[in-house]
Short mmCIF file of N, CA, C and O in Angstrom, two decimals:
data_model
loop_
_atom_site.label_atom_id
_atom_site.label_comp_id
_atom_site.label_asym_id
_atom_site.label_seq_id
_atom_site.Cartn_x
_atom_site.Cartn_y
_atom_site.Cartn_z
N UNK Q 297 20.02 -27.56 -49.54
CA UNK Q 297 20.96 -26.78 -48.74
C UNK Q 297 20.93 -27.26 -47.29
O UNK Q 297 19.92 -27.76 -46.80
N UNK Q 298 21.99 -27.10 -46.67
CA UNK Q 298 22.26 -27.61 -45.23
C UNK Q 298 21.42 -26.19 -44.38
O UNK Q 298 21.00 -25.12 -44.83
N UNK Q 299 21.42 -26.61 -43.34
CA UNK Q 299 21.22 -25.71 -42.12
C UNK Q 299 22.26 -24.33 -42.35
O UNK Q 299 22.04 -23.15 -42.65
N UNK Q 300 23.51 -25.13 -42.05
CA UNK Q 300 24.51 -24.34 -42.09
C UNK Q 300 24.28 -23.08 -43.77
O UNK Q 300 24.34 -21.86 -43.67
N UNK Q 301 24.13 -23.52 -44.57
CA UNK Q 301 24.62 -22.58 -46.00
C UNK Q 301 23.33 -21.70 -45.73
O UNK Q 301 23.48 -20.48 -45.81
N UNK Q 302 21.54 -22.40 -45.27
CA UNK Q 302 20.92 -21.70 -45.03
C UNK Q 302 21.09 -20.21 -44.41
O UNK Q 302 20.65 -19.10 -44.73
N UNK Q 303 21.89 -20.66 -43.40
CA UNK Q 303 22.22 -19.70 -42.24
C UNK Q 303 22.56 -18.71 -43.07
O UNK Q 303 21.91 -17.77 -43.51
N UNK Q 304 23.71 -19.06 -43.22
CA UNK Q 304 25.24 -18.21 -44.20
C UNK Q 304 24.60 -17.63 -45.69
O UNK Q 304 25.20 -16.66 -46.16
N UNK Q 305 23.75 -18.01 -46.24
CA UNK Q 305 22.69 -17.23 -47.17
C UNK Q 305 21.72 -16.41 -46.43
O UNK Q 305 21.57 -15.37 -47.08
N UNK Q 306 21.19 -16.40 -45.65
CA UNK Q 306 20.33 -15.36 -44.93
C UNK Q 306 21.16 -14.54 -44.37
O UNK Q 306 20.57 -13.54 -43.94
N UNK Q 307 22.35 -14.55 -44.18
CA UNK Q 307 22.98 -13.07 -43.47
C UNK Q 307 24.06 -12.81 -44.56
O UNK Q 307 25.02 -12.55 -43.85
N UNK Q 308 24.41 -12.75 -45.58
CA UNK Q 308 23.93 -12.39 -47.04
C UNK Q 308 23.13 -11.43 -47.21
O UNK Q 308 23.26 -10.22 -47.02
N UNK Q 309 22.06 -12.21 -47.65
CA UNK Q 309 20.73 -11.41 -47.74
C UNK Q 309 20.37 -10.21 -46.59
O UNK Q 309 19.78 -9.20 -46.98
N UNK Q 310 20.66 -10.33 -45.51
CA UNK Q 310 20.61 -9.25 -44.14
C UNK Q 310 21.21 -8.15 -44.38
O UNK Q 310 20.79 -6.99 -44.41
N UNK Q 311 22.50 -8.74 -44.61
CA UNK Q 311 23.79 -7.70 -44.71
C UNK Q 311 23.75 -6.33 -46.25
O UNK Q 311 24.13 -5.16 -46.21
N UNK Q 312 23.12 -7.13 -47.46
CA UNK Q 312 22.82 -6.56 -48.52
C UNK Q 312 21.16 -5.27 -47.65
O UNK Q 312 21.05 -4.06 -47.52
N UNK Q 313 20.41 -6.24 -47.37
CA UNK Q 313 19.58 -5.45 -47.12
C UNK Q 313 19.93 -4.27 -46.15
O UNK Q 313 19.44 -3.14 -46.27
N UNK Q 314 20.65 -4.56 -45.37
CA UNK Q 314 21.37 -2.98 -44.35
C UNK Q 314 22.14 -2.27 -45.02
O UNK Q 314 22.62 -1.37 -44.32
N UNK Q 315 22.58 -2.27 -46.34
CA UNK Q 315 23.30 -1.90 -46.95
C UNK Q 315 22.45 -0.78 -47.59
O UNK Q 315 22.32 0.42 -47.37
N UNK Q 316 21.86 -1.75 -48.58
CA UNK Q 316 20.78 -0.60 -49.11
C UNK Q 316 19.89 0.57 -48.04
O UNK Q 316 19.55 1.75 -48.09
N UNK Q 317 19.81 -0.32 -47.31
CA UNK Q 317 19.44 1.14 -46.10
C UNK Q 317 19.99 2.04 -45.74
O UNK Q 317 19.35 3.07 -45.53
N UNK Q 318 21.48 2.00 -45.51
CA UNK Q 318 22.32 3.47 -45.31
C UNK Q 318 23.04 2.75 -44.37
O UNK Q 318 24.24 3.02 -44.35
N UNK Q 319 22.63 1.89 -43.57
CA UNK Q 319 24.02 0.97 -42.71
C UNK Q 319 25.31 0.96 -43.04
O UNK Q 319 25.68 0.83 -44.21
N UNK Q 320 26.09 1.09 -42.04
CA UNK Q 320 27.71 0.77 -42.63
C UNK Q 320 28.08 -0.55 -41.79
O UNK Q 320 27.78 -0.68 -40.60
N UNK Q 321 28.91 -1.70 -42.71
CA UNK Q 321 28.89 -2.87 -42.00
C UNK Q 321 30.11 -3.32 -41.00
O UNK Q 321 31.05 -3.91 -41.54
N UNK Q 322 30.16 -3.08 -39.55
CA UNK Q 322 31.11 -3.28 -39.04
C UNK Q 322 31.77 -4.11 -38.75
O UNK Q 322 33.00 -4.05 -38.73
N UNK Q 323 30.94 -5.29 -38.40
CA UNK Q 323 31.49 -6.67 -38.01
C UNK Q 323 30.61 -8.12 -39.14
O UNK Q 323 29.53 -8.09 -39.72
N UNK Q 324 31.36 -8.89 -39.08
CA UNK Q 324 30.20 -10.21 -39.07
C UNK Q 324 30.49 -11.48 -38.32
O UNK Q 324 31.54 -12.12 -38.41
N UNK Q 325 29.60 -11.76 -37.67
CA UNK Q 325 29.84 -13.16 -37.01
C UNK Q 325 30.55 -12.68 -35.92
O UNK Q 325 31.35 -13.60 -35.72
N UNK Q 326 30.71 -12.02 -35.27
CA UNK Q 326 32.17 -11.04 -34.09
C UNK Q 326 31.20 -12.51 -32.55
O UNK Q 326 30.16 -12.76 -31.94
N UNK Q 327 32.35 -12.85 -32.76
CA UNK Q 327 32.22 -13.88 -31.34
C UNK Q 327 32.66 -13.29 -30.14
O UNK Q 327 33.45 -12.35 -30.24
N UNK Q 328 32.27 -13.67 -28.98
CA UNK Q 328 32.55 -13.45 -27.49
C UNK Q 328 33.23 -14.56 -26.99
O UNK Q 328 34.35 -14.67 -26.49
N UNK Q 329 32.33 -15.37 -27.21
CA UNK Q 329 32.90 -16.98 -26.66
C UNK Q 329 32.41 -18.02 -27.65
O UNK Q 329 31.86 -17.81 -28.73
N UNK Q 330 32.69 -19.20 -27.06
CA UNK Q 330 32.34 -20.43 -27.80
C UNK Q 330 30.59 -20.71 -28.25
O UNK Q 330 30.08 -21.36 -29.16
N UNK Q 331 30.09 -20.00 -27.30
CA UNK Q 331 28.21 -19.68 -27.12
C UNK Q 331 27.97 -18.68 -27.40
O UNK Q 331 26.77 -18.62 -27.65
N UNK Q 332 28.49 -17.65 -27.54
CA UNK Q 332 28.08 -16.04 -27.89
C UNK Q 332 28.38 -15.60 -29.39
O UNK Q 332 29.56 -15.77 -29.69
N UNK Q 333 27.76 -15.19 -30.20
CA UNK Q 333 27.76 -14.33 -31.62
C UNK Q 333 26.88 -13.75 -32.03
O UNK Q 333 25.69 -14.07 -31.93
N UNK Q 334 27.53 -12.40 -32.78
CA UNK Q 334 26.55 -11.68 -33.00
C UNK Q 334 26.75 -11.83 -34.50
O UNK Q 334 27.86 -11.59 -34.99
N UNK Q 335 25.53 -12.31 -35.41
CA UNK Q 335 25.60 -12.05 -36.89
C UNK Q 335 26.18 -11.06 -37.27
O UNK Q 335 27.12 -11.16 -38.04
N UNK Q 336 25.78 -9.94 -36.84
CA UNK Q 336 25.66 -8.77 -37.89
C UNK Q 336 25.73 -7.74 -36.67
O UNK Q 336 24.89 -7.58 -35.79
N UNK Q 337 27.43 -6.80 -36.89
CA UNK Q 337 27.51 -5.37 -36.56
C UNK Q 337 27.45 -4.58 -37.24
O UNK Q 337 28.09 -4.52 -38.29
N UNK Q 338 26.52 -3.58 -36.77
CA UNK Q 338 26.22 -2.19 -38.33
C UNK Q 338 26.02 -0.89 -37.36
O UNK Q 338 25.56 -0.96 -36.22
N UNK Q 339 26.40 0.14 -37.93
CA UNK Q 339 26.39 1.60 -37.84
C UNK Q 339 25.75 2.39 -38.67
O UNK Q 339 26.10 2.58 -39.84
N UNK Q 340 24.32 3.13 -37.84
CA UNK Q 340 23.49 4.01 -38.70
C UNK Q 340 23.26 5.23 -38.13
O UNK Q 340 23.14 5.03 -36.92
N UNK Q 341 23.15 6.20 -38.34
CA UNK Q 341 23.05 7.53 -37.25
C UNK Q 341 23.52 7.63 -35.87
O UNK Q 341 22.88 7.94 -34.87
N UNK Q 342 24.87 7.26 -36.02
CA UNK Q 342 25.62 7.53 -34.67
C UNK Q 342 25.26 5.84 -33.92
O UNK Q 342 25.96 5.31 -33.06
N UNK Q 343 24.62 5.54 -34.24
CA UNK Q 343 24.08 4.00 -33.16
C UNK Q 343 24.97 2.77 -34.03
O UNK Q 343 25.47 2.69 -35.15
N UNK Q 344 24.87 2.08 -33.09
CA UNK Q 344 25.72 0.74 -33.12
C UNK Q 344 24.02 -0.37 -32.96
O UNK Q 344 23.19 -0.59 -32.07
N UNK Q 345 24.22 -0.81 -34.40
CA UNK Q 345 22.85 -2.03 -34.10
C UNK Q 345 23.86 -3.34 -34.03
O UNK Q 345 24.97 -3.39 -34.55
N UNK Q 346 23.23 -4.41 -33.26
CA UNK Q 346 23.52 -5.88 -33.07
C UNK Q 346 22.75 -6.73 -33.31
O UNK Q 346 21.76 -7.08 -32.67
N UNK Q 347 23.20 -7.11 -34.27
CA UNK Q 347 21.65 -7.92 -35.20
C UNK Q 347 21.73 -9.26 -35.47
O UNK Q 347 22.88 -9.67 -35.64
N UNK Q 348 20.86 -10.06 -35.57
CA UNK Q 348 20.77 -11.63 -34.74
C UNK Q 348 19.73 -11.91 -36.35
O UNK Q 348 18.58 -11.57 -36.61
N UNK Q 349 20.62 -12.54 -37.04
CA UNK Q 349 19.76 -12.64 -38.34
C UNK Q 349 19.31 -14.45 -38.32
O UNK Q 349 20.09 -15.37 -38.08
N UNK Q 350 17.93 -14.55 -38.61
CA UNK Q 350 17.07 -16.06 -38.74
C UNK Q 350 16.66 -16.29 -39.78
O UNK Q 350 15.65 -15.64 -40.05
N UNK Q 351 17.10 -17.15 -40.78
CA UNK Q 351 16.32 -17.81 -41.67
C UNK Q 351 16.03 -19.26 -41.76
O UNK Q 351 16.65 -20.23 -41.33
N UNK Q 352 14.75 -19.14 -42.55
CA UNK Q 352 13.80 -20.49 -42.47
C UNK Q 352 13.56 -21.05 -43.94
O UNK Q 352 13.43 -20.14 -44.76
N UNK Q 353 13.49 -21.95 -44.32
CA UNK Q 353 13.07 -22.17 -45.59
C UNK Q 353 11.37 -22.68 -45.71
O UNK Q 353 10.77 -22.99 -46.74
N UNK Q 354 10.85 -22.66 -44.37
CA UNK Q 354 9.26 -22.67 -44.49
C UNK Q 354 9.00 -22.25 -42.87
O UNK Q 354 9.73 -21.82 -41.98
N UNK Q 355 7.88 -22.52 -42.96
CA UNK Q 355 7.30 -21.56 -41.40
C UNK Q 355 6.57 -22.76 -40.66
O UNK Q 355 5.97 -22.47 -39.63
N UNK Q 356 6.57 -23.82 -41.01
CA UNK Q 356 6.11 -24.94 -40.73
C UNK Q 356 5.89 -24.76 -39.09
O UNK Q 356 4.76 -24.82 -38.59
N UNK Q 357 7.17 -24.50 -38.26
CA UNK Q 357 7.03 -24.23 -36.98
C UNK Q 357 7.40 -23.21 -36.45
O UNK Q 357 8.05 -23.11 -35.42
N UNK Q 358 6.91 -22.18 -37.31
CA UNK Q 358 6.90 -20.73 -37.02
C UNK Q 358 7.54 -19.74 -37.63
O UNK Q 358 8.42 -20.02 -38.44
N UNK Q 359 7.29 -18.70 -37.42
CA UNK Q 359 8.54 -17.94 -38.31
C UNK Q 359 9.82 -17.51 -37.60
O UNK Q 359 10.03 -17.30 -36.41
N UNK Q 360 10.69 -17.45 -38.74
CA UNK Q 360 12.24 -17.37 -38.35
C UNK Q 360 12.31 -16.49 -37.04
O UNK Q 360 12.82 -17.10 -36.11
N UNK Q 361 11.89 -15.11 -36.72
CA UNK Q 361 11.99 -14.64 -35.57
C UNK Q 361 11.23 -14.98 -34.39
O UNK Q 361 11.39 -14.36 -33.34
N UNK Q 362 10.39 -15.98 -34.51
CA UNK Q 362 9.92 -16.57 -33.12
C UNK Q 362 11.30 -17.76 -32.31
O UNK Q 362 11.14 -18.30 -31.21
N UNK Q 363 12.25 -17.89 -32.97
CA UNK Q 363 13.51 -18.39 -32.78
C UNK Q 363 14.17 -17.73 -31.85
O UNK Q 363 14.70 -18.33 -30.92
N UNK Q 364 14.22 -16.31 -32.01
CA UNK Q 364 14.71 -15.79 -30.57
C UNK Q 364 13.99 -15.41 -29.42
O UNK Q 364 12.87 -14.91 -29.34
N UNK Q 365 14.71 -15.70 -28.63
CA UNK Q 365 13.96 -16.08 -27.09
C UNK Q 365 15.08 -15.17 -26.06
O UNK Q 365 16.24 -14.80 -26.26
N UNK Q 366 14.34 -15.07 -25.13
CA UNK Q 366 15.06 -13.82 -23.58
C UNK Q 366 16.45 -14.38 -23.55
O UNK Q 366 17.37 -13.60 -23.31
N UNK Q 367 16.86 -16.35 -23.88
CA UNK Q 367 18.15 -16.36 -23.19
C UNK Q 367 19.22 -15.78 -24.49
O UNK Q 367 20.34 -15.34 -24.25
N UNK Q 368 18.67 -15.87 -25.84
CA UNK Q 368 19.01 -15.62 -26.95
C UNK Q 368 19.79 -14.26 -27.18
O UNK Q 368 20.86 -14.02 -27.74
N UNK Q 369 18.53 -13.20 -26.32
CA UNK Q 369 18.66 -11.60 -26.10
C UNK Q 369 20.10 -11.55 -25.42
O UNK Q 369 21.14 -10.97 -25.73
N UNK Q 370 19.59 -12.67 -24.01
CA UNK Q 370 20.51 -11.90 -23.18
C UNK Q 370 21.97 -11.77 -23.83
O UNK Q 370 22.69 -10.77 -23.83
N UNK Q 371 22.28 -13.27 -24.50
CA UNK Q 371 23.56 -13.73 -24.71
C UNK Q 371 24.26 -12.51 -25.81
O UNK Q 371 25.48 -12.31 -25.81
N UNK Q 372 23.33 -11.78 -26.71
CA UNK Q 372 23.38 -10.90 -27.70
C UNK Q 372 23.87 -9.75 -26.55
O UNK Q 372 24.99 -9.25 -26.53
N UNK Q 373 23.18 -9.55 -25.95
CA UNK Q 373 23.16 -8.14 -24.87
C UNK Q 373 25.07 -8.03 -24.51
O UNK Q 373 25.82 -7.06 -24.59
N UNK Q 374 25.44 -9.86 -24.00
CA UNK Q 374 26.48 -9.76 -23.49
C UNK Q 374 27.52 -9.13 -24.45
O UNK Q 374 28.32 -8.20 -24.34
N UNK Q 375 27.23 -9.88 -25.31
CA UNK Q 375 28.20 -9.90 -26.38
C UNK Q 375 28.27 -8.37 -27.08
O UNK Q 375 29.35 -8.20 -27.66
N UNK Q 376 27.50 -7.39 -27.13
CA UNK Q 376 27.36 -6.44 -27.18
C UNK Q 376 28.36 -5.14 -26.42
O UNK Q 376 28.96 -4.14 -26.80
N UNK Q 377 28.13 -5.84 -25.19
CA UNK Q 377 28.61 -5.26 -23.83
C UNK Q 377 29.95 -5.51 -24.46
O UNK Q 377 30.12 -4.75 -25.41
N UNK Q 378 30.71 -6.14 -24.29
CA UNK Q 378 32.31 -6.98 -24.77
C UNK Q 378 32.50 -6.18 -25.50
O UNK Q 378 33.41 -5.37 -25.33
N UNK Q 379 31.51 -6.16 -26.75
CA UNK Q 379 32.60 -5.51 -28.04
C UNK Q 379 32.49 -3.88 -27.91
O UNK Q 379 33.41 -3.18 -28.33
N UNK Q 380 31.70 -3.49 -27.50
CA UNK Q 380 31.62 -1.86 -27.13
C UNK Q 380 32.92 -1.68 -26.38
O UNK Q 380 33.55 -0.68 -26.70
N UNK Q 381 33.60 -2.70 -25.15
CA UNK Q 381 34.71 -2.22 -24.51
C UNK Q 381 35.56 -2.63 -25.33
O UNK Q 381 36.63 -2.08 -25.06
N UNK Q 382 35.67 -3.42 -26.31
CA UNK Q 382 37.03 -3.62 -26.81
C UNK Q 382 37.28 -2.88 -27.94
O UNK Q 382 38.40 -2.70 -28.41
N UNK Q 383 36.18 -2.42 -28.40
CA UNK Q 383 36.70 -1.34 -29.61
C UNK Q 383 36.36 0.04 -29.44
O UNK Q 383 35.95 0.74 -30.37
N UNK Q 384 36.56 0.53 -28.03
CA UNK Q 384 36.27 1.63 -27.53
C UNK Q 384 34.94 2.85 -28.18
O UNK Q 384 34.83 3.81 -28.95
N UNK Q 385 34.47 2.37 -27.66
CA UNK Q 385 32.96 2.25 -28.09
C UNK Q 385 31.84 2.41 -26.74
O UNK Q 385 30.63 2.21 -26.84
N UNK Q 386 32.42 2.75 -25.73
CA UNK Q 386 31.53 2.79 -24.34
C UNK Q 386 30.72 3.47 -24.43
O UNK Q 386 29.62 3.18 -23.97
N UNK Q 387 31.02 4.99 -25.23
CA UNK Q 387 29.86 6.06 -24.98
C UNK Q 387 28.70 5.98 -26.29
O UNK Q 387 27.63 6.59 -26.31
N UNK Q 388 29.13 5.19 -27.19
CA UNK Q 388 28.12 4.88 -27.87
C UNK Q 388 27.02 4.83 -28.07
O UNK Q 388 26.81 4.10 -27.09
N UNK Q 389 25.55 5.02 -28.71
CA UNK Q 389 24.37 4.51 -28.54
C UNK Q 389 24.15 3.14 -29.58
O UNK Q 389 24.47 3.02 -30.76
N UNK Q 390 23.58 2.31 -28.80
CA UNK Q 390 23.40 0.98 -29.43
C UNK Q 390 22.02 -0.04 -29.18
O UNK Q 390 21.29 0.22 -28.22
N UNK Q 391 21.84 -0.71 -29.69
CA UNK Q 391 20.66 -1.35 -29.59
C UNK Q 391 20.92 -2.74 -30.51
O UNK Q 391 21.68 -3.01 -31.43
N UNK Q 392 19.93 -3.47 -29.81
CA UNK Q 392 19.65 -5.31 -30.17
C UNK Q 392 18.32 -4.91 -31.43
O UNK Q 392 17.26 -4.35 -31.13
N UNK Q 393 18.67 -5.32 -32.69
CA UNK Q 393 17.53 -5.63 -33.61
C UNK Q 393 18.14 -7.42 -34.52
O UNK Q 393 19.14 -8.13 -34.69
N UNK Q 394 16.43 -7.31 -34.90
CA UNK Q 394 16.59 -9.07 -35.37
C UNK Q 394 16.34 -8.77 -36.88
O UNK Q 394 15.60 -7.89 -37.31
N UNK Q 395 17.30 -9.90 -37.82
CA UNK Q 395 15.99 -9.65 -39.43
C UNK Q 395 15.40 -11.42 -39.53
O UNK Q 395 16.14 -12.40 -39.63
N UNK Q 396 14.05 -11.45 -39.47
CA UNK Q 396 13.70 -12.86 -40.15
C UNK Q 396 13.67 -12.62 -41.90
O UNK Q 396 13.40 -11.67 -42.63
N UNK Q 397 14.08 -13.97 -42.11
CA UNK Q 397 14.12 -14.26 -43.61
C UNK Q 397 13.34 -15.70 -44.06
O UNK Q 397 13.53 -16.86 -43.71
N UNK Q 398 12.58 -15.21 -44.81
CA UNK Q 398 11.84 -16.21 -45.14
C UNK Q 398 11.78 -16.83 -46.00
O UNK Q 398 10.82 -16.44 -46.68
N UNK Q 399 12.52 -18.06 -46.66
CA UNK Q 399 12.91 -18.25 -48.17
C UNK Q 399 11.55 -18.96 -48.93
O UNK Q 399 10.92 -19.77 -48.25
N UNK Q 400 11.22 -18.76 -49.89
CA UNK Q 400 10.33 -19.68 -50.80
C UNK Q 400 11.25 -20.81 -51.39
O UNK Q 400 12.39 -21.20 -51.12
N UNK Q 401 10.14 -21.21 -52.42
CA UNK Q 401 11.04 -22.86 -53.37
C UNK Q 401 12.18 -22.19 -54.21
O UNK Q 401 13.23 -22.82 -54.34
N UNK Q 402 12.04 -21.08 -54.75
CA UNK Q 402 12.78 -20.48 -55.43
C UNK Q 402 14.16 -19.37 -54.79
O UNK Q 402 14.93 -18.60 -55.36
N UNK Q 403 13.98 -19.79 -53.34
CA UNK Q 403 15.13 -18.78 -52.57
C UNK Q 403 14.78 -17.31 -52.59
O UNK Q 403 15.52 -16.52 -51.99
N UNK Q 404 13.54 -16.81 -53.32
CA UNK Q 404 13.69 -15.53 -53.06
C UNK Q 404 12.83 -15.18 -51.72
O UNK Q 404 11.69 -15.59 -51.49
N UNK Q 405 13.68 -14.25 -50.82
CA UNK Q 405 13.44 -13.44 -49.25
C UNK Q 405 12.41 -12.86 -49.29
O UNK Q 405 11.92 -12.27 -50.26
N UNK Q 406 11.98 -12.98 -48.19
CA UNK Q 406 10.64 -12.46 -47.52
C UNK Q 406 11.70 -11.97 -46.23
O UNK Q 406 12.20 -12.84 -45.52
N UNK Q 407 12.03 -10.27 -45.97
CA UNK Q 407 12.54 -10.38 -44.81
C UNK Q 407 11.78 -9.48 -44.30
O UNK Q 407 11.37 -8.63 -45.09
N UNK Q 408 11.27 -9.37 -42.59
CA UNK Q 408 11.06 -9.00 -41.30
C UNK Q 408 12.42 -8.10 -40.56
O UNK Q 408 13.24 -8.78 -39.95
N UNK Q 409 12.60 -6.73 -40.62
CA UNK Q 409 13.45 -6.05 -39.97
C UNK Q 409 12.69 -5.55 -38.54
O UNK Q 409 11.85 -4.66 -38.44
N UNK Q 410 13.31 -6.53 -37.29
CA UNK Q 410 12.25 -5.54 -35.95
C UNK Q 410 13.85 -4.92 -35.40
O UNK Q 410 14.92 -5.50 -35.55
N UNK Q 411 13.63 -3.71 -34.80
CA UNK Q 411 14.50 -2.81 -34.17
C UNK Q 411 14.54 -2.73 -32.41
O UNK Q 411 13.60 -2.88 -31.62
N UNK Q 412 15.47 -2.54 -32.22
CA UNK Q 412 15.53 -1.90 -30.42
C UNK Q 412 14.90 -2.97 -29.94
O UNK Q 412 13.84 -2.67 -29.38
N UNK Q 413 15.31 -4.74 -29.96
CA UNK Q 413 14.71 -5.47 -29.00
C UNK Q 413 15.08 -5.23 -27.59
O UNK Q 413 16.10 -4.64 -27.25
N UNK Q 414 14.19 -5.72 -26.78
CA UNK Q 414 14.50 -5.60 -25.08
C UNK Q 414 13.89 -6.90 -24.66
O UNK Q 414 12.90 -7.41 -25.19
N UNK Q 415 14.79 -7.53 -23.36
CA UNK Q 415 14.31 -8.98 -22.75
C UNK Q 415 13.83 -8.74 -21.33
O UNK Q 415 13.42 -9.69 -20.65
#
């Protein structure tokens, strides 16, 4: 598998897993700009999560969520900001969470759900 299908199979797998949680799925992939995207928009008890999904097919150089980093946050933060005003959504409560996914030889997930990141 490419990088790319990797990707696009782990937020898959993300999106199923917020599902089964009680999430409702609002967006996917919702761009800002040419540098800005957010994987995954979801709605759970009144909150708006923005979720930045990583998968790895080994951990060789770390695991999938050591991938995001402060400029990573911020760019999420922006993009956040944007879509709250454009789909009228200001008074909202919302928050930045990540899922790592960790594939074995056989593709089956190992995922990491962290909540309410801050940079």
């Amino acid at each position: 598998m490419t990088n790319k299908t990797i990707g696009k199979y782990g937020e898959q797998i993300a999106k199923n897993f917020l599902i089964k949680k009680g999430f409702k799925i609002l967006e996917l992939n919702y761009r800002y700009s040419r540098l800005a995207e957010i994987d995954i928009i979801a709605k759970k008890n009144n909150t708006i999560h923005f979720i930045e999904v990583k998968t790895r097919t080994q951990n060789f150089f770390g695991e999938p969520l050591e991938a995001i980093n402060q400029s990573k946050l911020k760019s999420i933060y922006k993009c956040a900001l944007y879509y709250m005003q454009n789909v009228s959504m200001k008074n909202e409560k919302y928050q930045i969470d990540a899922i790592g996914i960790l594939l074995n030889k056989d593709n089956d997930p190992s995922i990491t759900y962290l909540e309410n990141l801050t940079f």
